Amino acid sequence: MSFTSGGLDRRNFLRAGGIAAAAIFGGAALAACTSAVGEQKAGGRDATPVRGGTLKVGIREDLVPANILTNTAATPVVIGLVYESLIRYPNDKLEPRPLLAKAWQLAADGRSITLDLRDDVKFHSGRQFTAKDVEFSIRTYADAKWSAQLRSTAAAVTGFDIVSPTRIVLQLAHPLSNIYDLLDTVPILDSESIDRLGTGDVYIGTGPFKYVQRIPNSQLIFERNPDYRIPERPYLDRVEVSIIPDPTALLSALKSGQIAVARELAFRDAENLGKSGGFQVDNLEGAELQIYVGVNVTEPALADLRVRQAIAYGLDRERVIAEVFRGAGYPLNAPWPKTSPAYDESRNTRFGRDIGKAKELLAQAGKPPRLPLTFAPGYDEVAQIVQANLAEIGIEVVLDPVDAATFVKQLTGQQFRGLWVTDHSWAQFVPSTLTVSAYPFNARRNASRYDSPAYTGAADAAWKLPQATGPDAVRAYQAISDQLLEGLFLIEIGVRFQQYSSANKVHGFGWTKRREPVLTDTFLS
């Protein structure tokens, strides 16, 4: 596979490649929301671009500097503004588009890929971007120190042949169906400031904005990169991101004009705001999250597959999507969103809500003892519905709320005692990425303590394909789906969209498939 940019500049690339999928779940909630990528003129946003101004943004979680490569908390904001990757997917498909790499050639056997790089790119320090920075960034991303999500894929890049400052050949241990996921995800890092990457003091990239300052638990400040390679971009002079943990305070700040953009208002607040006029609510389509119930399969009461099947039949997925997320999503059985090559409607109807079937399975397996249902802040409504659903079929659960840090520790440390509720990402990428990278799904080590040679084999087979699409790939993804539905160590509820809400004076707001804000073309009227 090869791609040549043909002179496509970043502005046109973002417009052409950032078209989000059409709304895929009807109802009044989504009627008030439109997808901003590629549709920036919707909702009264038609305006002529103007230069200058400060965009004030509110988010609920601060940056954790040590986790800068994990795509959590405020990390997407920093990565989206300061850094760039080699390629970028459009939001509605898995077709790589040029970014810092302007062309590439994947070998027929899938064992190497040649990248041709732009020659007009500079780091914020003024240093020229070259092929050496590609090697450094991928090697850094593969370092276990950073706990990066696609670390196993980065580690499968075994050789770096630098042909010239603008050409590099990556040698692969085996074909990687998700090689473009890696190239889309790894931020190009500055080797000269790497010692301060994990401290929160310095972030130097090649992106449209330069990092200025972090005030812990208060604010992140960025300013326009005057040497950005796209003339007259970005439009904004400055971006100020305030940390506002309380969703009510976040809503108040947006409505009062203290901020112009808010990430993750309460879904009911966002729904009402979108109907009120003067504001726009954007569902980050193409960057889906999936809400699910996790299961520790080594817990004796949950080791019996029939109990897990009963839970799958007992969940009221439609109620969760409608009541908690106000229609900003849709129910699923398998993890894949509708734009994924792994999506299969028939597999998503396998466990429709069936109370009678659930009770029948429990009668065969025996009623389990009372189980804990662990969740972090923000998931209480989902947990309460799950608790009520399971009580209806005869399973008693006790709600076990924990703080976010404790929840992450239990997730990554395989420490859950019974059931848990949270969401996962990465299903919007090439399906093999989920099963070799995402903590809940990793075939070799996952939070459920699920160990299955058949699942591991299916995951490896899909990962080592030379292509991410086509009949062979679809069959491999179906095999993964079947293993997930047969093992039920994770029980999917459905897709839910992260949301950004903004005043109508904000134009040209975009995002990546990892929910990183793209503000290159953003301006204020």
Tab-separated table of C-alpha atoms in Angstrom, residues 41-452:
chain	number	residue	atom	x	y	z
A	41	LYS	CA	-20.856	25.817	9.618
A	42	ALA	CA	-23.665	23.897	11.333
A	43	GLY	CA	-25.662	25.376	14.179
A	44	GLY	CA	-25.202	29.032	13.289
A	45	ARG	CA	-21.430	28.807	12.992
A	46	ASP	CA	-21.096	30.190	9.486
A	47	ALA	CA	-18.516	32.951	9.690
A	48	THR	CA	-15.445	34.312	7.935
A	49	PRO	CA	-12.212	33.258	9.674
A	50	VAL	CA	-10.509	35.985	11.689
A	51	ARG	CA	-7.121	36.105	13.357
A	52	GLY	CA	-6.444	36.609	17.049
A	53	GLY	CA	-8.097	36.095	20.380
A	54	THR	CA	-7.848	33.726	23.322
A	55	LEU	CA	-9.942	30.583	23.442
A	56	LYS	CA	-10.870	29.652	27.009
A	57	VAL	CA	-11.621	25.980	27.587
A	58	GLY	CA	-12.839	24.121	30.660
A	59	ILE	CA	-12.106	20.464	31.411
A	60	ARG	CA	-12.704	18.383	34.520
A	61	GLU	CA	-9.359	16.615	35.016
A	62	ASP	CA	-5.848	17.985	35.353
A	63	LEU	CA	-2.795	16.740	33.522
A	64	VAL	CA	-0.844	13.877	35.090
A	65	PRO	CA	2.638	14.602	33.664
A	66	ALA	CA	3.943	11.058	34.157
A	67	ASN	CA	1.058	9.773	32.014
A	68	ILE	CA	1.682	12.050	29.049
A	69	LEU	CA	1.660	9.093	26.613
A	70	THR	CA	-1.405	7.330	28.035
A	71	ASN	CA	-4.235	9.435	26.557
A	72	THR	CA	-5.901	10.041	29.928
A	73	ALA	CA	-7.151	13.101	31.840
A	74	ALA	CA	-5.824	16.318	30.231
A	75	THR	CA	-3.243	14.521	28.081
A	76	PRO	CA	-5.331	14.687	24.869
A	77	VAL	CA	-5.439	18.482	25.149
A	78	VAL	CA	-1.657	18.793	25.401
A	79	ILE	CA	-1.013	16.256	22.647
A	80	GLY	CA	-3.622	17.791	20.349
A	81	LEU	CA	-2.297	21.331	20.628
A	82	VAL	CA	1.466	20.830	20.992
A	83	TYR	CA	2.309	17.627	19.132
A	84	GLU	CA	1.722	15.986	15.766
A	85	SER	CA	1.986	12.437	14.475
A	86	LEU	CA	3.208	11.030	11.169
A	87	ILE	CA	-0.221	10.384	9.682
A	88	ARG	CA	-3.800	11.059	10.719
A	89	TYR	CA	-6.956	9.097	10.158
A	90	PRO	CA	-10.140	10.894	9.193
A	91	ASN	CA	-12.750	10.390	11.867
A	92	ASP	CA	-15.088	8.195	9.852
A	93	LYS	CA	-12.719	5.632	8.373
A	94	LEU	CA	-9.356	3.912	8.753
A	95	GLU	CA	-7.631	5.501	5.767
A	96	PRO	CA	-4.330	7.172	6.705
A	97	ARG	CA	-3.808	10.728	5.492
A	98	PRO	CA	-0.581	12.763	5.424
A	99	LEU	CA	0.591	14.795	8.378
A	100	LEU	CA	4.339	14.852	9.116
A	101	ALA	CA	4.810	12.001	6.651
A	102	LYS	CA	3.808	13.140	3.188
A	103	ALA	CA	4.052	9.708	1.504
A	104	TRP	CA	4.678	6.070	2.412
A	105	GLN	CA	5.078	2.614	0.921
A	106	LEU	CA	4.147	-0.554	2.787
A	107	ALA	CA	6.080	-3.601	1.569
A	108	ALA	CA	4.032	-6.330	-0.093
A	109	ASP	CA	4.896	-8.780	2.695
A	110	GLY	CA	3.994	-6.237	5.379
A	111	ARG	CA	7.439	-6.502	6.983
A	112	SER	CA	8.578	-2.911	6.392
A	113	ILE	CA	7.229	0.532	5.622
A	114	THR	CA	9.079	3.433	3.999
A	115	LEU	CA	8.153	6.938	5.121
A	116	ASP	CA	8.884	10.151	3.242
A	117	LEU	CA	8.790	13.139	5.572
A	118	ARG	CA	8.006	16.809	5.174
A	119	ASP	CA	11.073	19.037	4.995
A	120	ASP	CA	9.398	22.215	6.276
A	121	VAL	CA	8.740	21.186	9.865
A	122	LYS	CA	10.424	22.644	12.941
A	123	PHE	CA	10.107	21.926	16.619
A	124	HIS	CA	9.036	24.785	18.851
A	125	SER	CA	12.682	25.124	19.859
A	126	GLY	CA	13.564	25.955	16.226
A	127	ARG	CA	15.249	22.613	15.520
A	128	GLN	CA	14.476	20.908	12.195
A	129	PHE	CA	12.357	17.751	12.247
A	130	THR	CA	14.139	14.772	10.613
A	131	ALA	CA	13.994	11.000	10.340
A	132	LYS	CA	16.043	10.713	13.524
A	133	ASP	CA	13.083	12.155	15.416
A	134	VAL	CA	10.834	9.419	14.035
A	135	GLU	CA	13.170	6.751	15.370
A	136	PHE	CA	13.533	8.506	18.719
A	137	SER	CA	9.790	8.946	19.168
A	138	ILE	CA	8.855	5.347	18.372
A	139	ARG	CA	11.637	3.984	20.577
A	140	THR	CA	10.520	6.254	23.429
A	141	TYR	CA	6.900	5.231	22.978
A	142	ALA	CA	7.937	1.559	23.168
A	143	ASP	CA	9.725	2.120	26.490
A	144	ALA	CA	7.756	0.412	29.291
A	145	LYS	CA	8.469	3.442	31.466
A	146	TRP	CA	5.679	5.395	29.774
A	147	SER	CA	2.971	2.675	29.823
A	148	ALA	CA	1.848	3.785	26.369
A	149	GLN	CA	-1.242	2.045	25.053
A	150	LEU	CA	0.277	0.802	21.764
A	151	ARG	CA	3.612	-0.106	23.319
A	152	SER	CA	3.499	-3.723	22.073
A	153	THR	CA	3.030	-2.511	18.501
A	154	ALA	CA	5.832	0.035	18.854
A	155	ALA	CA	8.076	-2.716	20.217
A	156	ALA	CA	7.391	-4.734	17.050
A	157	VAL	CA	9.276	-2.072	15.077
A	158	THR	CA	12.670	-3.754	15.199
A	159	GLY	CA	14.742	-1.682	12.798
A	160	PHE	CA	15.127	1.935	11.739
A	161	ASP	CA	16.969	2.483	8.456
A	162	ILE	CA	17.541	6.194	7.981
A	163	VAL	CA	18.071	6.757	4.272
A	164	SER	CA	18.136	10.560	4.475
A	165	PRO	CA	16.848	13.295	6.783
A	166	THR	CA	13.462	12.963	5.065
A	167	ARG	CA	13.258	9.213	4.489
A	168	ILE	CA	13.172	6.324	6.964
A	169	VAL	CA	12.371	2.634	6.588
A	170	LEU	CA	10.776	0.918	9.570
A	171	GLN	CA	11.534	-2.812	9.801
A	172	LEU	CA	8.810	-4.866	11.481
A	173	ALA	CA	9.117	-8.110	13.446
A	174	HIS	CA	6.079	-9.369	11.560
A	175	PRO	CA	3.260	-7.818	9.544
A	176	LEU	CA	1.249	-5.377	11.646
A	177	SER	CA	-2.343	-4.838	10.628
A	178	ASN	CA	-2.380	-1.811	12.938
A	179	ILE	CA	0.853	-0.156	11.784
A	180	TYR	CA	-1.074	2.960	10.759
A	181	ASP	CA	-2.696	3.095	14.197
A	182	LEU	CA	0.813	3.387	15.586
A	183	LEU	CA	1.819	6.096	13.109
A	184	ASP	CA	-1.383	7.987	13.877
A	185	THR	CA	-0.884	7.725	17.637
A	186	VAL	CA	2.808	8.266	18.418
A	187	PRO	CA	3.499	11.979	18.981
A	188	ILE	CA	6.753	13.198	17.501
A	189	LEU	CA	8.830	14.026	20.557
A	190	ASP	CA	11.782	16.338	21.062
A	191	SER	CA	14.880	14.391	22.095
A	192	GLU	CA	16.548	17.470	23.562
A	193	SER	CA	13.851	17.983	26.211
A	194	ILE	CA	12.876	14.357	26.875
A	195	ASP	CA	14.258	14.435	30.424
A	196	ARG	CA	11.538	16.952	31.327
A	197	LEU	CA	8.683	15.264	29.466
A	198	GLY	CA	7.337	13.580	32.583
A	199	THR	CA	7.583	16.584	34.896
A	200	GLY	CA	5.018	18.918	33.330
A	201	ASP	CA	7.612	21.674	32.896
A	202	VAL	CA	8.365	21.498	29.183
A	203	TYR	CA	6.498	20.119	26.181
A	204	ILE	CA	8.114	20.758	22.811
A	205	GLY	CA	6.477	19.475	19.669
A	206	THR	CA	5.854	20.573	16.094
A	207	GLY	CA	2.162	21.449	16.482
A	208	PRO	CA	0.217	24.681	16.018
A	209	PHE	CA	0.501	25.778	19.653
A	210	LYS	CA	3.417	26.117	22.048
A	211	TYR	CA	3.172	25.059	25.658
A	212	VAL	CA	3.617	27.997	28.039
A	213	GLN	CA	2.719	27.028	31.589
A	214	ARG	CA	0.893	24.644	33.884
A	215	ILE	CA	-0.595	25.716	37.194
A	216	PRO	CA	-1.397	22.367	38.878
A	217	ASN	CA	-5.110	21.719	39.397
A	218	SER	CA	-5.867	25.112	37.904
A	219	GLN	CA	-4.754	25.920	34.371
A	220	LEU	CA	-2.822	24.952	31.235
A	221	ILE	CA	-1.706	27.772	28.931
A	222	PHE	CA	-0.674	27.622	25.280
A	223	GLU	CA	0.232	30.269	22.715
A	224	ARG	CA	0.293	30.392	18.943
A	225	ASN	CA	3.302	28.851	17.213
A	226	PRO	CA	4.457	31.727	14.950
A	227	ASP	CA	6.656	29.382	12.910
A	228	TYR	CA	3.994	26.809	12.121
A	229	ARG	CA	4.409	25.480	8.614
A	230	ILE	CA	0.880	26.383	7.468
A	231	PRO	CA	0.726	30.112	6.639
A	232	GLU	CA	-1.666	32.110	8.793
A	233	ARG	CA	-2.344	29.158	11.072
A	234	PRO	CA	-3.435	28.840	13.732
A	235	TYR	CA	-5.906	31.717	13.868
A	236	LEU	CA	-5.980	31.886	17.664
A	237	ASP	CA	-3.255	33.695	19.595
A	238	ARG	CA	-3.688	31.777	22.814
A	239	VAL	CA	-5.541	28.881	24.449
A	240	GLU	CA	-6.201	28.840	28.189
A	241	VAL	CA	-7.502	25.579	29.664
A	242	SER	CA	-9.045	25.753	33.139
A	243	ILE	CA	-9.453	22.683	35.376
A	244	ILE	CA	-13.034	22.684	36.701
A	245	PRO	CA	-13.774	19.284	38.286
A	246	ASP	CA	-17.382	19.955	39.264
A	247	PRO	CA	-19.771	19.555	36.300
A	248	THR	CA	-22.200	22.142	37.697
A	249	ALA	CA	-19.420	24.704	38.003
A	250	LEU	CA	-18.254	23.792	34.500
A	251	LEU	CA	-21.737	24.450	33.112
A	252	SER	CA	-21.967	27.739	34.994
A	253	ALA	CA	-18.592	28.872	33.623
A	254	LEU	CA	-19.724	28.142	30.068
A	255	LYS	CA	-23.119	29.825	30.399
A	256	SER	CA	-21.611	32.903	32.072
A	257	GLY	CA	-18.946	33.318	29.377
A	258	GLN	CA	-15.960	32.615	31.626
A	259	ILE	CA	-15.072	29.847	29.173
A	260	ALA	CA	-16.212	29.309	25.581
A	261	VAL	CA	-15.700	25.532	25.360
A	262	ALA	CA	-16.394	22.802	27.935
A	263	ARG	CA	-15.394	19.151	27.758
A	264	GLU	CA	-17.740	16.580	29.304
A	265	LEU	CA	-20.618	18.447	30.839
A	266	ALA	CA	-23.174	16.187	32.465
A	267	PHE	CA	-25.112	14.630	29.578
A	268	ARG	CA	-28.429	16.097	30.719
A	269	ASP	CA	-26.854	19.543	30.947
A	270	ALA	CA	-25.376	19.202	27.476
A	271	GLU	CA	-28.722	18.058	26.090
A	272	ASN	CA	-30.515	21.066	27.548
A	273	LEU	CA	-27.753	23.432	26.502
A	274	GLY	CA	-27.920	22.232	22.896
A	275	LYS	CA	-31.627	23.047	22.787
A	276	SER	CA	-31.302	26.477	24.393
A	277	GLY	CA	-29.722	28.419	21.534
A	278	GLY	CA	-26.373	30.182	21.588
A	279	PHE	CA	-24.439	26.961	22.133
A	280	GLN	CA	-23.342	23.922	20.144
A	281	VAL	CA	-22.875	20.392	21.484
A	282	ASP	CA	-20.517	18.172	19.507
A	283	ASN	CA	-20.549	14.401	19.885
A	284	LEU	CA	-17.024	13.213	19.112
A	285	GLU	CA	-18.095	10.718	16.482
A	286	GLY	CA	-15.272	8.593	15.178
A	287	ALA	CA	-13.649	8.791	18.623
A	288	GLU	CA	-16.099	6.548	20.419
A	289	LEU	CA	-15.951	5.233	23.946
A	290	GLN	CA	-17.713	2.017	24.980
A	291	ILE	CA	-19.355	1.503	28.368
A	292	TYR	CA	-19.157	-2.066	29.709
A	293	VAL	CA	-19.429	-4.370	32.699
A	294	GLY	CA	-16.150	-6.074	33.549
A	295	VAL	CA	-15.983	-9.509	35.156
A	296	ASN	CA	-13.258	-11.113	37.273
A	297	VAL	CA	-13.609	-14.627	35.874
A	298	THR	CA	-11.451	-16.095	38.657
A	299	GLU	CA	-14.089	-15.145	41.240
A	300	PRO	CA	-15.801	-18.532	41.897
A	301	ALA	CA	-19.292	-17.083	41.537
A	302	LEU	CA	-18.396	-15.649	38.113
A	303	ALA	CA	-16.276	-18.508	36.797
A	304	ASP	CA	-19.391	-20.266	35.495
A	305	LEU	CA	-20.033	-18.984	31.976
A	306	ARG	CA	-23.773	-19.353	32.501
A	307	VAL	CA	-23.675	-16.655	35.190
A	308	ARG	CA	-21.884	-14.297	32.820
A	309	GLN	CA	-24.401	-15.114	30.103
A	310	ALA	CA	-27.221	-14.339	32.522
A	311	ILE	CA	-25.661	-10.922	33.187
A	312	ALA	CA	-25.399	-10.299	29.429
A	313	TYR	CA	-29.086	-11.140	28.962
A	314	GLY	CA	-30.112	-9.093	32.001
A	315	LEU	CA	-28.599	-5.725	31.049
A	316	ASP	CA	-30.960	-3.023	29.805
A	317	ARG	CA	-28.587	-1.430	27.315
A	318	GLU	CA	-31.210	0.800	25.747
A	319	ARG	CA	-32.071	2.304	29.136
A	320	VAL	CA	-28.420	3.129	29.893
A	321	ILE	CA	-27.940	4.885	26.544
A	322	ALA	CA	-31.259	6.743	26.755
A	323	GLU	CA	-31.228	7.782	30.427
A	324	VAL	CA	-27.569	8.220	31.295
A	325	PHE	CA	-26.133	9.385	27.982
A	326	ARG	CA	-29.323	11.039	26.716
A	327	GLY	CA	-29.156	9.171	23.415
A	328	ALA	CA	-25.550	10.143	22.677
A	329	GLY	CA	-24.594	6.587	21.717
A	330	TYR	CA	-26.134	3.221	20.863
A	331	PRO	CA	-26.296	-0.306	22.350
A	332	LEU	CA	-23.697	-2.973	21.503
A	333	ASN	CA	-22.855	-6.596	22.296
A	334	ALA	CA	-19.413	-6.564	20.656
A	335	PRO	CA	-17.084	-3.593	21.187
A	336	TRP	CA	-16.864	-2.265	17.633
A	337	PRO	CA	-18.520	1.022	16.608
A	338	LYS	CA	-20.532	1.108	13.400
A	339	THR	CA	-17.652	2.575	11.371
A	340	SER	CA	-15.350	-0.349	12.265
A	341	PRO	CA	-14.541	-3.105	9.740
A	342	ALA	CA	-15.315	-5.519	12.601
A	343	TYR	CA	-18.870	-4.269	13.121
A	344	ASP	CA	-21.455	-6.990	12.524
A	345	GLU	CA	-25.117	-6.331	13.254
A	346	SER	CA	-25.925	-10.008	13.772
A	347	ARG	CA	-23.327	-10.345	16.526
A	348	ASN	CA	-24.749	-7.279	18.251
A	349	THR	CA	-28.132	-8.928	18.756
A	350	ARG	CA	-26.829	-12.088	20.402
A	351	PHE	CA	-27.604	-10.902	23.940
A	352	GLY	CA	-30.757	-8.852	23.740
A	353	ARG	CA	-32.475	-8.241	27.052
A	354	ASP	CA	-34.246	-11.447	28.037
A	355	ILE	CA	-35.140	-11.724	31.744
A	356	GLY	CA	-36.598	-15.212	31.335
A	357	LYS	CA	-33.468	-16.539	29.667
A	358	ALA	CA	-31.280	-14.929	32.327
A	359	LYS	CA	-33.252	-16.516	35.152
A	360	GLU	CA	-33.167	-19.900	33.409
A	361	LEU	CA	-29.371	-19.770	33.164
A	362	LEU	CA	-29.044	-18.804	36.837
A	363	ALA	CA	-31.337	-21.661	37.829
A	364	GLN	CA	-28.935	-24.037	36.073
A	365	ALA	CA	-25.758	-22.468	37.477
A	366	GLY	CA	-27.007	-21.645	40.955
A	367	LYS	CA	-27.547	-18.205	42.438
A	368	PRO	CA	-24.210	-16.487	43.137
A	369	PRO	CA	-23.484	-14.811	46.476
A	370	ARG	CA	-23.610	-11.031	46.748
A	371	LEU	CA	-21.000	-9.413	44.504
A	372	PRO	CA	-19.250	-6.023	44.584
A	373	LEU	CA	-19.776	-3.673	41.612
A	374	THR	CA	-16.854	-1.227	41.532
A	375	PHE	CA	-16.960	2.105	39.724
A	376	ALA	CA	-15.199	5.470	39.654
A	377	PRO	CA	-16.762	8.957	39.903
A	378	GLY	CA	-19.038	9.690	36.950
A	379	TYR	CA	-20.259	6.113	36.539
A	380	ASP	CA	-22.722	6.028	39.424
A	381	GLU	CA	-25.853	6.236	37.247
A	382	VAL	CA	-24.716	3.352	35.057
A	383	ALA	CA	-23.797	1.313	38.127
A	384	GLN	CA	-27.223	1.900	39.657
A	385	ILE	CA	-29.010	0.703	36.508
A	386	VAL	CA	-26.778	-2.374	36.326
A	387	GLN	CA	-27.490	-3.078	39.985
A	388	ALA	CA	-31.255	-2.865	39.359
A	389	ASN	CA	-31.020	-5.011	36.212
A	390	LEU	CA	-29.136	-7.761	38.010
A	391	ALA	CA	-31.456	-7.673	41.018
A	392	GLU	CA	-34.335	-8.327	38.616
A	393	ILE	CA	-32.747	-11.591	37.453
A	394	GLY	CA	-31.683	-12.680	40.949
A	395	ILE	CA	-28.088	-11.419	41.299
A	396	GLU	CA	-27.428	-9.113	44.230
A	397	VAL	CA	-24.590	-6.609	43.863
A	398	VAL	CA	-23.282	-4.037	46.308
A	399	LEU	CA	-22.153	-0.731	44.858
A	400	ASP	CA	-18.454	-0.123	45.507
A	401	PRO	CA	-17.529	3.471	44.599
A	402	VAL	CA	-13.801	4.285	44.582
A	403	ASP	CA	-11.760	7.315	43.571
A	404	ALA	CA	-10.355	7.503	40.054
A	405	ALA	CA	-6.774	6.717	41.040
A	406	THR	CA	-7.829	3.622	42.963
A	407	PHE	CA	-9.982	2.454	40.068
A	408	VAL	CA	-7.116	2.745	37.574
A	409	LYS	CA	-4.837	0.892	39.978
A	410	GLN	CA	-7.350	-1.934	40.259
A	411	LEU	CA	-7.895	-2.021	36.500
A	412	THR	CA	-4.221	-2.205	35.553
A	413	GLY	CA	-3.312	-4.374	38.549
A	414	GLN	CA	-6.048	-7.009	38.015
A	415	GLN	CA	-7.416	-6.231	41.490
A	416	PHE	CA	-11.202	-6.120	41.001
A	417	ARG	CA	-13.000	-8.503	43.353
A	418	GLY	CA	-16.125	-9.084	41.287
A	419	LEU	CA	-17.779	-6.802	38.718
A	420	TRP	CA	-16.956	-3.272	37.629
A	421	VAL	CA	-18.347	-0.579	35.341
A	422	THR	CA	-16.319	1.810	33.221
A	423	ASP	CA	-15.656	2.549	29.576
A	424	HIS	CA	-12.905	1.677	27.153
A	425	SER	CA	-11.533	3.183	23.973
A	426	TRP	CA	-9.458	2.020	20.969
A	427	ALA	CA	-12.266	0.024	19.317
A	428	GLN	CA	-12.526	2.890	16.817
A	429	PHE	CA	-9.084	1.944	15.477
A	430	VAL	CA	-7.983	-1.202	13.638
A	431	PRO	CA	-9.618	-4.011	15.677
A	432	SER	CA	-6.351	-5.787	16.432
A	433	THR	CA	-5.205	-2.778	18.454
A	434	LEU	CA	-7.896	-3.443	21.046
A	435	THR	CA	-6.862	-7.030	21.721
A	436	VAL	CA	-3.105	-6.479	21.885
A	437	SER	CA	-3.077	-3.082	23.586
A	438	ALA	CA	-6.150	-2.054	25.588
A	439	TYR	CA	-5.881	-2.974	29.275
A	440	PRO	CA	-9.319	-4.614	29.560
A	441	PHE	CA	-8.938	-6.644	26.350
A	442	ASN	CA	-5.282	-7.624	26.213
A	443	ALA	CA	-5.276	-11.322	25.373
A	444	ARG	CA	-2.164	-12.009	27.456
A	445	ARG	CA	-2.916	-9.924	30.518
A	446	ASN	CA	-6.245	-8.279	31.245
A	447	ALA	CA	-8.177	-6.930	34.205
A	448	SER	CA	-10.568	-9.903	34.126
A	449	ARG	CA	-7.764	-12.458	34.561
A	450	TYR	CA	-9.215	-14.173	31.504
A	451	ASP	CA	-6.825	-16.634	29.869
A	452	SER	CA	-7.871	-18.416	26.689
